Tab-separated table of C-alpha atoms in Angstrom:
chain	number	residue	atom	x	y	z
N	1	MET	CA	113.406	93.931	105.563
N	2	ASP	CA	116.918	94.663	104.359
N	3	THR	CA	118.319	92.419	107.084
N	4	PHE	CA	115.961	89.630	106.043
N	5	VAL	CA	116.988	89.981	102.406
N	6	SER	CA	120.669	90.049	103.322
N	7	PHE	CA	120.233	86.930	105.449
N	8	CYS	CA	118.467	85.046	102.661
N	9	SER	CA	120.898	86.304	100.041
N	10	TYR	CA	123.804	85.016	102.098
N	11	HIS	CA	122.344	81.515	102.277
N	12	HIS	CA	120.286	81.245	99.092
N	13	ALA	CA	121.235	83.947	96.604
N	14	SER	CA	119.455	82.420	93.613
N	15	GLU	CA	116.311	81.564	95.583
N	16	THR	CA	116.171	85.038	97.081
N	17	LYS	CA	116.622	86.606	93.653
N	18	SER	CA	113.664	84.637	92.343
N	19	LEU	CA	111.543	85.596	95.354
N	20	LEU	CA	112.396	89.269	94.986
N	21	GLU	CA	111.520	89.180	91.294
N	22	MET	CA	108.201	87.526	92.122
N	23	LEU	CA	107.450	90.134	94.806
N	24	GLN	CA	108.283	92.956	92.410
N	25	GLY	CA	105.906	91.423	89.862
N	26	VAL	CA	103.135	91.251	92.463
N	27	GLN	CA	103.706	94.852	93.511
N	28	ALA	CA	103.638	95.945	89.860
N	29	SER	CA	100.361	94.127	89.232
N	30	MET	CA	98.872	95.764	92.319
N	31	GLY	CA	99.856	99.195	90.996
């Protein structure tokens, strides 16, 4: 997963940041 994030961050930092924030929100809502 870290490699995937690093890969995306390298190419699309802002897009990856938004995706990570969305995923964190989903995880939070799921408890």
